[in-house]
PDB file of C-alpha atoms and ligand atoms in Angstrom:
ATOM      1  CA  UNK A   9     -33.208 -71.915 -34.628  1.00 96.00           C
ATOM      2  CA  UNK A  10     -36.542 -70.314 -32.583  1.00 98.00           C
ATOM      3  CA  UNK A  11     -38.807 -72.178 -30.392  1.00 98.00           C
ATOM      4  CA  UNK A  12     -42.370 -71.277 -31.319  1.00 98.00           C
ATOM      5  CA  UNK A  13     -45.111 -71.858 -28.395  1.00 98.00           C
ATOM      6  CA  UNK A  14     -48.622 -72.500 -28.431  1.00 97.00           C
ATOM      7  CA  UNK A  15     -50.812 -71.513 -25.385  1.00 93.00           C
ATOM      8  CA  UNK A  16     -54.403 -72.076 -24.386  1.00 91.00           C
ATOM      9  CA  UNK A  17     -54.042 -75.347 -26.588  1.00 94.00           C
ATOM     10  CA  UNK A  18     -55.771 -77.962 -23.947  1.00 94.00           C
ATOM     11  CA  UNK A  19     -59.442 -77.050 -22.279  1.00 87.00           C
ATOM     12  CA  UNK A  20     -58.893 -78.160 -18.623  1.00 87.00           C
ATOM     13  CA  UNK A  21     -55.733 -75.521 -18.485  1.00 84.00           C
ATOM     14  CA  UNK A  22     -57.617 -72.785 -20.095  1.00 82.00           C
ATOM     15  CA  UNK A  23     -60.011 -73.404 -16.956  1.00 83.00           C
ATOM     16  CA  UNK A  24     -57.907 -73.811 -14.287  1.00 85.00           C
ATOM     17  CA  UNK A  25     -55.385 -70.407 -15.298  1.00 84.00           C
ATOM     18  CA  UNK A  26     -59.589 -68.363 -15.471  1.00 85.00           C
ATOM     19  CA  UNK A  27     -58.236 -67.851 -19.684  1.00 85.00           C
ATOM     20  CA  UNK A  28     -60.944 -67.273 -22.721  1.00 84.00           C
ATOM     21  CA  UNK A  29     -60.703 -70.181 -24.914  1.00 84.00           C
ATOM     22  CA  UNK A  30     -58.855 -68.675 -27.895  1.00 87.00           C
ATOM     23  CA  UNK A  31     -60.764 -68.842 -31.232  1.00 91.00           C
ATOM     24  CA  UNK A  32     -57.444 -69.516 -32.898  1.00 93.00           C
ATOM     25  CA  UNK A  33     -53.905 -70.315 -31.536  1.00 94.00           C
ATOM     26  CA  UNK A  34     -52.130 -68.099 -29.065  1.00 94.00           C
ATOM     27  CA  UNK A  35     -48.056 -67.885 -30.508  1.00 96.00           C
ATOM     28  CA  UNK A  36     -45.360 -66.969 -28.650  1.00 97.00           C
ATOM     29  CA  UNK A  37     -41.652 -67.346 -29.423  1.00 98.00           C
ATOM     30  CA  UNK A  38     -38.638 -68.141 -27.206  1.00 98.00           C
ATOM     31  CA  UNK A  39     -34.933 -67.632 -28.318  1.00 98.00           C
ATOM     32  CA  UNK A  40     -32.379 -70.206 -28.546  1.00 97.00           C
ATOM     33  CA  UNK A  41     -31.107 -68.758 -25.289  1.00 97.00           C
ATOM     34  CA  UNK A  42     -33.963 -70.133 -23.229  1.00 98.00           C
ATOM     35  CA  UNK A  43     -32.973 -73.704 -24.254  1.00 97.00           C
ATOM     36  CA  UNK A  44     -32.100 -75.302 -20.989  1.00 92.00           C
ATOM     37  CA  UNK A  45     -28.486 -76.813 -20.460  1.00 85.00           C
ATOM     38  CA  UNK A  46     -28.828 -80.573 -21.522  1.00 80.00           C
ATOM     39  CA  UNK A  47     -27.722 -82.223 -17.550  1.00 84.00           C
ATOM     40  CA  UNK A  48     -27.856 -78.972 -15.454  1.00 92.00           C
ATOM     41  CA  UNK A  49     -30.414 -78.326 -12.967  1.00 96.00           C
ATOM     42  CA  UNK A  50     -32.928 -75.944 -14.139  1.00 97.00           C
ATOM     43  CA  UNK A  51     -31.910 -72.354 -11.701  1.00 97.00           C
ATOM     44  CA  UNK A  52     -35.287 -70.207 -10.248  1.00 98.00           C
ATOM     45  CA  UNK A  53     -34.711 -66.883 -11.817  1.00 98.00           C
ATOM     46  CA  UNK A  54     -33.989 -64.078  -9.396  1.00 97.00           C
ATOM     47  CA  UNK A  55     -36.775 -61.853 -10.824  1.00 98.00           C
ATOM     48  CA  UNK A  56     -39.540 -64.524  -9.825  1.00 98.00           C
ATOM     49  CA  UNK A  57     -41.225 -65.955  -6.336  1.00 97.00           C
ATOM     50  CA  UNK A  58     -43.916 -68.385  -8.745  1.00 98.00           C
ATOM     51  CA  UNK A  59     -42.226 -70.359 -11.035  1.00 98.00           C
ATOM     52  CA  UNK A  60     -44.597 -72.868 -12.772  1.00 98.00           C
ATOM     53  CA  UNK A  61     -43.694 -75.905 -14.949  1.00 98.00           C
ATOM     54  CA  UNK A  62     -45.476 -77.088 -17.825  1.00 98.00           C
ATOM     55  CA  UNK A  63     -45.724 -80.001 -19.487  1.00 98.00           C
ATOM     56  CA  UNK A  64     -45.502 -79.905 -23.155  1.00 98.00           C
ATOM     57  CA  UNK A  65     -45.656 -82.059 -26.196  1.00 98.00           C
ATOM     58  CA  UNK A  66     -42.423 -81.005 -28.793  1.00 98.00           C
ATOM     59  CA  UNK A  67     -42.035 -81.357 -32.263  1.00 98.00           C
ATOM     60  CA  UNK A  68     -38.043 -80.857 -33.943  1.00 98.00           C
ATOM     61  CA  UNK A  69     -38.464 -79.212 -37.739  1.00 98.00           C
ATOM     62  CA  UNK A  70     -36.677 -81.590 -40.676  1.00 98.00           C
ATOM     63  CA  UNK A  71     -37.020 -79.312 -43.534  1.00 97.00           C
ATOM     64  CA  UNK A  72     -38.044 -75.914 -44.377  1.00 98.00           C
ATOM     65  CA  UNK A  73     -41.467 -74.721 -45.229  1.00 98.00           C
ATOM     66  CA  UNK A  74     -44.046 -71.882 -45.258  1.00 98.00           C
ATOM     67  CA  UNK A  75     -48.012 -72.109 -45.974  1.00 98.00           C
ATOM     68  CA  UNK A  76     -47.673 -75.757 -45.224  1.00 98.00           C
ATOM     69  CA  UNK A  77     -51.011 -77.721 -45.598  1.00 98.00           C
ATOM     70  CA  UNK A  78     -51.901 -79.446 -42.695  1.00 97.00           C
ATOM     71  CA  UNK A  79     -52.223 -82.977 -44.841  1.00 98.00           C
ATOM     72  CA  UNK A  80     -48.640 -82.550 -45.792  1.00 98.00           C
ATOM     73  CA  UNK A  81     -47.253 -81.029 -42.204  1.00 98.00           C
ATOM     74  CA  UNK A  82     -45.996 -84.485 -41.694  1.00 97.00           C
ATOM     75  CA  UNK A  83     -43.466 -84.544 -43.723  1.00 98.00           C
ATOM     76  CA  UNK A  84     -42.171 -81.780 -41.505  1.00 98.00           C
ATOM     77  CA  UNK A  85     -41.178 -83.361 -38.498  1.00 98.00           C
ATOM     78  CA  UNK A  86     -39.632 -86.988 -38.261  1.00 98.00           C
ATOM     79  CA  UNK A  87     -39.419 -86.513 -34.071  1.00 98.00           C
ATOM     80  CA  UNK A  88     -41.146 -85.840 -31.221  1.00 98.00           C
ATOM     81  CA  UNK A  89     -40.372 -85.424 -27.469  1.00 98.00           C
ATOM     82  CA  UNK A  90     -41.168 -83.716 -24.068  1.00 98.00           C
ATOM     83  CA  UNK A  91     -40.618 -80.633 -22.640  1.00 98.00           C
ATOM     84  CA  UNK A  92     -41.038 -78.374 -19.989  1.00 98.00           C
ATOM     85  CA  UNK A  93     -42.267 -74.620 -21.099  1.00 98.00           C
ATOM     86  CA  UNK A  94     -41.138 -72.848 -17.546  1.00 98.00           C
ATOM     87  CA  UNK A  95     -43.251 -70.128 -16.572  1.00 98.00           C
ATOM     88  CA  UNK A  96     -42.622 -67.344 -14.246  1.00 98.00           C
ATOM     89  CA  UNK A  97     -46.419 -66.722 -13.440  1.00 97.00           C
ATOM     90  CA  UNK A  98     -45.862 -63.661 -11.111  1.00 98.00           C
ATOM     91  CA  UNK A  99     -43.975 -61.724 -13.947  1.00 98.00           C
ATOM     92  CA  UNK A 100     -46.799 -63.578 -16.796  1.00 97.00           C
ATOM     93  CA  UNK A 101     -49.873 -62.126 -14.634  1.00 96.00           C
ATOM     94  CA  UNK A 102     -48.397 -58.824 -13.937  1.00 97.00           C
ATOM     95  CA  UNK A 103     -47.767 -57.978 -17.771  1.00 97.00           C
ATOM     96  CA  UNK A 104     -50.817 -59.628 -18.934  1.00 93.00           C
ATOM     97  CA  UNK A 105     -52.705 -57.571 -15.932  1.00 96.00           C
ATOM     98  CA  UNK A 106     -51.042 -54.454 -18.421  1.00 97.00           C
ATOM     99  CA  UNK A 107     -51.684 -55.840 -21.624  1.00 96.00           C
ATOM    100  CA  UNK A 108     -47.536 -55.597 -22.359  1.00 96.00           C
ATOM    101  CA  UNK A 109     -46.091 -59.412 -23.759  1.00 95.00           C
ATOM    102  CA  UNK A 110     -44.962 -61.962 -21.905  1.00 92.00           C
ATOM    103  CA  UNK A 111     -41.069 -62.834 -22.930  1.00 96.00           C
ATOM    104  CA  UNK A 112     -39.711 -61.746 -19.767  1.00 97.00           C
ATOM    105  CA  UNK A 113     -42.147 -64.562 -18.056  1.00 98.00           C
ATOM    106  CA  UNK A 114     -41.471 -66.891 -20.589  1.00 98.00           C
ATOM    107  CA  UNK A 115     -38.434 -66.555 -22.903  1.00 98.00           C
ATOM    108  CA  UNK A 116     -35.792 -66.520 -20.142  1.00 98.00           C
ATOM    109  CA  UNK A 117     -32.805 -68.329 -19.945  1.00 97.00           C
ATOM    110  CA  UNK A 118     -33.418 -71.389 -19.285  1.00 97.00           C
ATOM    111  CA  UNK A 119     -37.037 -71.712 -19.253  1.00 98.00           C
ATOM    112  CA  UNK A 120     -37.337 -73.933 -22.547  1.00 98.00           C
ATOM    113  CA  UNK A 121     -36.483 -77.432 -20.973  1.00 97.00           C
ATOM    114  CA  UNK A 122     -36.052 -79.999 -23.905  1.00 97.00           C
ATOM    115  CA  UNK A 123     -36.039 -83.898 -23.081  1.00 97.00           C
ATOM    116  CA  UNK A 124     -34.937 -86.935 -25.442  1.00 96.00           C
ATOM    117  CA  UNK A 125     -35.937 -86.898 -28.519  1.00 97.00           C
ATOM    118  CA  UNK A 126     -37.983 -90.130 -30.127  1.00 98.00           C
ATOM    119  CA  UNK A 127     -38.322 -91.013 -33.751  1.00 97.00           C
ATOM    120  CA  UNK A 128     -42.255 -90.095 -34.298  1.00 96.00           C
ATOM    121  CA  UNK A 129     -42.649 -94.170 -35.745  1.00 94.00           C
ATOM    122  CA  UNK A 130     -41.609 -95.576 -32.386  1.00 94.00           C
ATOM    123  CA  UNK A 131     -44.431 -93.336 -30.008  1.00 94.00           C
ATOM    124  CA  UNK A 132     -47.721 -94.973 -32.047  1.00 92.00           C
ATOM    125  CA  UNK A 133     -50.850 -92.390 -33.054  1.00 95.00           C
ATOM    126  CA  UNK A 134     -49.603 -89.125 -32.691  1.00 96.00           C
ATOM    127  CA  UNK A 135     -53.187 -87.519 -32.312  1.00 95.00           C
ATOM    128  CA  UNK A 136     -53.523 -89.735 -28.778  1.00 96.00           C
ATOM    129  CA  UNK A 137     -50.425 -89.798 -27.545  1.00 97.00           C
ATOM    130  CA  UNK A 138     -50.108 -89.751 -23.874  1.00 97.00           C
ATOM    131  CA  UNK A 139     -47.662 -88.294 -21.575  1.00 98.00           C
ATOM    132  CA  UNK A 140     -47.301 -86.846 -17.892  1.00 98.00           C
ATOM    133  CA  UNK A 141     -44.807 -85.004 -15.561  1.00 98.00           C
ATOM    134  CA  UNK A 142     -43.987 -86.152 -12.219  1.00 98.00           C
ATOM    135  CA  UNK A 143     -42.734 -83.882  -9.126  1.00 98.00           C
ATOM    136  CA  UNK A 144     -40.822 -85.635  -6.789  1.00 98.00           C
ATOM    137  CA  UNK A 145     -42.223 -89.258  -7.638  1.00 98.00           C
ATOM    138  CA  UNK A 146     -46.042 -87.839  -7.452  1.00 98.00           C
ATOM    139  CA  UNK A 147     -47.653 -87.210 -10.846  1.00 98.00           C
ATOM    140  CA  UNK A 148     -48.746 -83.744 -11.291  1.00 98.00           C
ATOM    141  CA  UNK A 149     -50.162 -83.393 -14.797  1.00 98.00           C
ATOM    142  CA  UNK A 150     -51.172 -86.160 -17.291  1.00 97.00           C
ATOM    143  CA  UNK A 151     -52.497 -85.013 -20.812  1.00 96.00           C
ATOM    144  CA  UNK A 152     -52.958 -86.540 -24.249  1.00 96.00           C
ATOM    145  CA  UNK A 153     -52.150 -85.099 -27.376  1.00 97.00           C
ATOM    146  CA  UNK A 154     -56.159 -85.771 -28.016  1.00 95.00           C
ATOM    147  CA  UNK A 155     -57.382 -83.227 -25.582  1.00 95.00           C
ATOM    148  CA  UNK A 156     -55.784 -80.460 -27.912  1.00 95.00           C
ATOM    149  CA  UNK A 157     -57.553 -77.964 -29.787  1.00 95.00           C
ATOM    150  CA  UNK A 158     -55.660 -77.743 -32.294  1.00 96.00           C
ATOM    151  CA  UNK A 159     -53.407 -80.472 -33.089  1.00 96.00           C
ATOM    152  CA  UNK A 160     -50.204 -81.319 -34.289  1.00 97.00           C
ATOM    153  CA  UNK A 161     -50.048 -80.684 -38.310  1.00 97.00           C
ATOM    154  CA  UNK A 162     -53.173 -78.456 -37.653  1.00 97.00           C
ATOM    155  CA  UNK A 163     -50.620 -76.341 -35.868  1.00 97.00           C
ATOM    156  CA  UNK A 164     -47.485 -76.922 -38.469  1.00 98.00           C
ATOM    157  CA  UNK A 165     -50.185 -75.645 -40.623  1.00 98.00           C
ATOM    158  CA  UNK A 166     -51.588 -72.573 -39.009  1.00 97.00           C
ATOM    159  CA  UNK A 167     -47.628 -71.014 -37.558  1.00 98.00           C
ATOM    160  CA  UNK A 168     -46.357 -71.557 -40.885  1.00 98.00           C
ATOM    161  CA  UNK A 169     -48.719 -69.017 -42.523  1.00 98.00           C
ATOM    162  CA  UNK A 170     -46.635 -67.010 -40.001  1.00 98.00           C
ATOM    163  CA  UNK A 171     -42.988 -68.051 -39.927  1.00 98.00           C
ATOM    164  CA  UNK A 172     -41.073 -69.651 -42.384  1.00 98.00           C
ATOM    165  CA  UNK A 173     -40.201 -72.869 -40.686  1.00 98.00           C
ATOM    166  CA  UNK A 174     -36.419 -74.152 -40.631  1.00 98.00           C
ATOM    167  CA  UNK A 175     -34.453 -77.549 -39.565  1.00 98.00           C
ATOM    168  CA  UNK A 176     -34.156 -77.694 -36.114  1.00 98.00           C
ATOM    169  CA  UNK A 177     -37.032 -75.195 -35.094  1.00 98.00           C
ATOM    170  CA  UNK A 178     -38.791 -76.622 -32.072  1.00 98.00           C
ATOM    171  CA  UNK A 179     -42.787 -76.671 -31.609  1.00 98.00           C
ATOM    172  CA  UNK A 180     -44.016 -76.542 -27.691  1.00 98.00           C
ATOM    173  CA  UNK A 181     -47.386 -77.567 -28.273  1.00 98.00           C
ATOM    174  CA  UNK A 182     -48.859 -76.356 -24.999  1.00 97.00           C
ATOM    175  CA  UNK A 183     -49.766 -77.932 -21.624  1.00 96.00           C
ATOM    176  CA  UNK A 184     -52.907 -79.338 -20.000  1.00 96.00           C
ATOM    177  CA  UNK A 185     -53.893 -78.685 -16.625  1.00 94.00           C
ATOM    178  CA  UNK A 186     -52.049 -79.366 -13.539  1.00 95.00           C
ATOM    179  CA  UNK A 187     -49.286 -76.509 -14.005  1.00 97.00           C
ATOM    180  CA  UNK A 188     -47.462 -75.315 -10.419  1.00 97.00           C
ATOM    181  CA  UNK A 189     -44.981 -73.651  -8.891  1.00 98.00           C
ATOM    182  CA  UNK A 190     -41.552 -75.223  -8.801  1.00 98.00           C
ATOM    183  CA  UNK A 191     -39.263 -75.318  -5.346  1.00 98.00           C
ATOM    184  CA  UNK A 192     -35.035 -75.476  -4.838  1.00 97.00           C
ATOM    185  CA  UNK A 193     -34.502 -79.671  -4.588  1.00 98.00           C
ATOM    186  CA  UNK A 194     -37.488 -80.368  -6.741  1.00 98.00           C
ATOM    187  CA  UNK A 195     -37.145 -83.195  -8.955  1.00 98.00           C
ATOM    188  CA  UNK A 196     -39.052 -83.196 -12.723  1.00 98.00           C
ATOM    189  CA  UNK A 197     -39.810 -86.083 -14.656  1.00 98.00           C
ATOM    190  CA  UNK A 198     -41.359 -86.583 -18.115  1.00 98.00           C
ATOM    191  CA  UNK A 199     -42.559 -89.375 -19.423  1.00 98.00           C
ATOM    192  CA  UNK A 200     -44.166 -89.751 -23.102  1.00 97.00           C
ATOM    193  CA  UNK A 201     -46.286 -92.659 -23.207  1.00 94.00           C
ATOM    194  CA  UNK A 202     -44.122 -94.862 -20.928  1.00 91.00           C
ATOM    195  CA  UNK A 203     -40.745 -93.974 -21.932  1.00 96.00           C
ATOM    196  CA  UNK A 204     -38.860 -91.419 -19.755  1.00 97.00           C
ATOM    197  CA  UNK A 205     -38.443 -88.257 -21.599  1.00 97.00           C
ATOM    198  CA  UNK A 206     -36.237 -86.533 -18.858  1.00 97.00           C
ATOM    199  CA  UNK A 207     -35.692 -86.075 -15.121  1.00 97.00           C
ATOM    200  CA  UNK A 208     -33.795 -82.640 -13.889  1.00 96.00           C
ATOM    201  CA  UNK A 209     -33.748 -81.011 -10.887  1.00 97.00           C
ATOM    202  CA  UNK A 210     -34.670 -77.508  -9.568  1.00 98.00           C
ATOM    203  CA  UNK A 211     -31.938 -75.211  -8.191  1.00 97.00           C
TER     204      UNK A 211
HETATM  205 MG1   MG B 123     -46.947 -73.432 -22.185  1.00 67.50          MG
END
């Protein structure tokens, strides 16, 4: 499987990271190697001082497609969930300073944190769906799926001109703003709507 990300996807982060709004979707991939252990604490790599979490909005593949239309992208995806896309912004702003790509910031091991999964009936309208991380009990960022750019199927649509999408590919749909730095002891918490997603700890 590959987990496909979306940056720049919500205004207020574009603003608060200094980015250009994109005039289409920023892509990047992850392996399946930076899929985070399900119940271990999430380990600060060695090779960063500024890890950031961010928030993110997931969809899981069902079935395999290419040039999907986006009126049809829903048959693609039966769940959705909540994720953390982790971010070693040191190593991110030094490449980007260079112009060189940004796995090593973002494609580590580790750094794709995947919560519970929820059947896409039981979250409600999909294209204002709510959710927010918490750090240690305060909330940190708070977005809704209506504050993206490009939404949902509009994305199924767009990455599948790209990559031929397979069962159990994973979407990270970007994050709005509110992205920080992570600390050892740190405890995460997602919730989608008002259902917890996840709660893991930094180490
Ligand atoms: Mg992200």
């Amino acid at each position: 499987m590959k987990i496909i990300c979306i940056g720049r996807n919500y205004v207020d982060h574009i603003a608060e990271l200094d980015n250009i709004r994109p005039d289409e979707p920023v892509i990047f991939l992850k392996p399946d190697t930076a899929i985070a252990q399900p119940n271990l604490p999430f380990f600060i790599p060695e090779f960063s001082n500024e890890v950031h979490y961010e928030v993110e909005v997931l969809v899981r593949i069902n079935r395999i497609g290419k040039h999907i239309q986006s009126k049809f992208a829903g048959k693609y995806y039966s769940e959705i969930g909540l994720g953390i896309d982790f971010t070693a912004r040191d190593v991110q702003q030094k490449l980007q300073s260079k112009g060189l790509p940004w796995e090593k910031a973002k494609a580590f091991d580790g750094s794709a944190y995947v919560g519970t999964w929820f059947d896409k009936a039981s979250v409600g309208d999909l294209t204002a769906l709510p959710f927010s991380l918490y750090k240690n009990g305060t909330v940190v960022q708070e977005g809704s799926t209506s504050h993206m750019l490009w939404p949902i199927d509009g994305l199924i649509a767009y990455v599948s001109q790209y990559f031929t999408l397979k069962i159990g590919d994973i979407i990270f749909t970007g994050t709005p703003a509110g992205v920080g730095p992570v600390e050892k002891n740190n405890r995460l918490e997602g919730f989608l709507k008002d259902q917890k997603a996840f709660s893991l700890i930094v180490k």
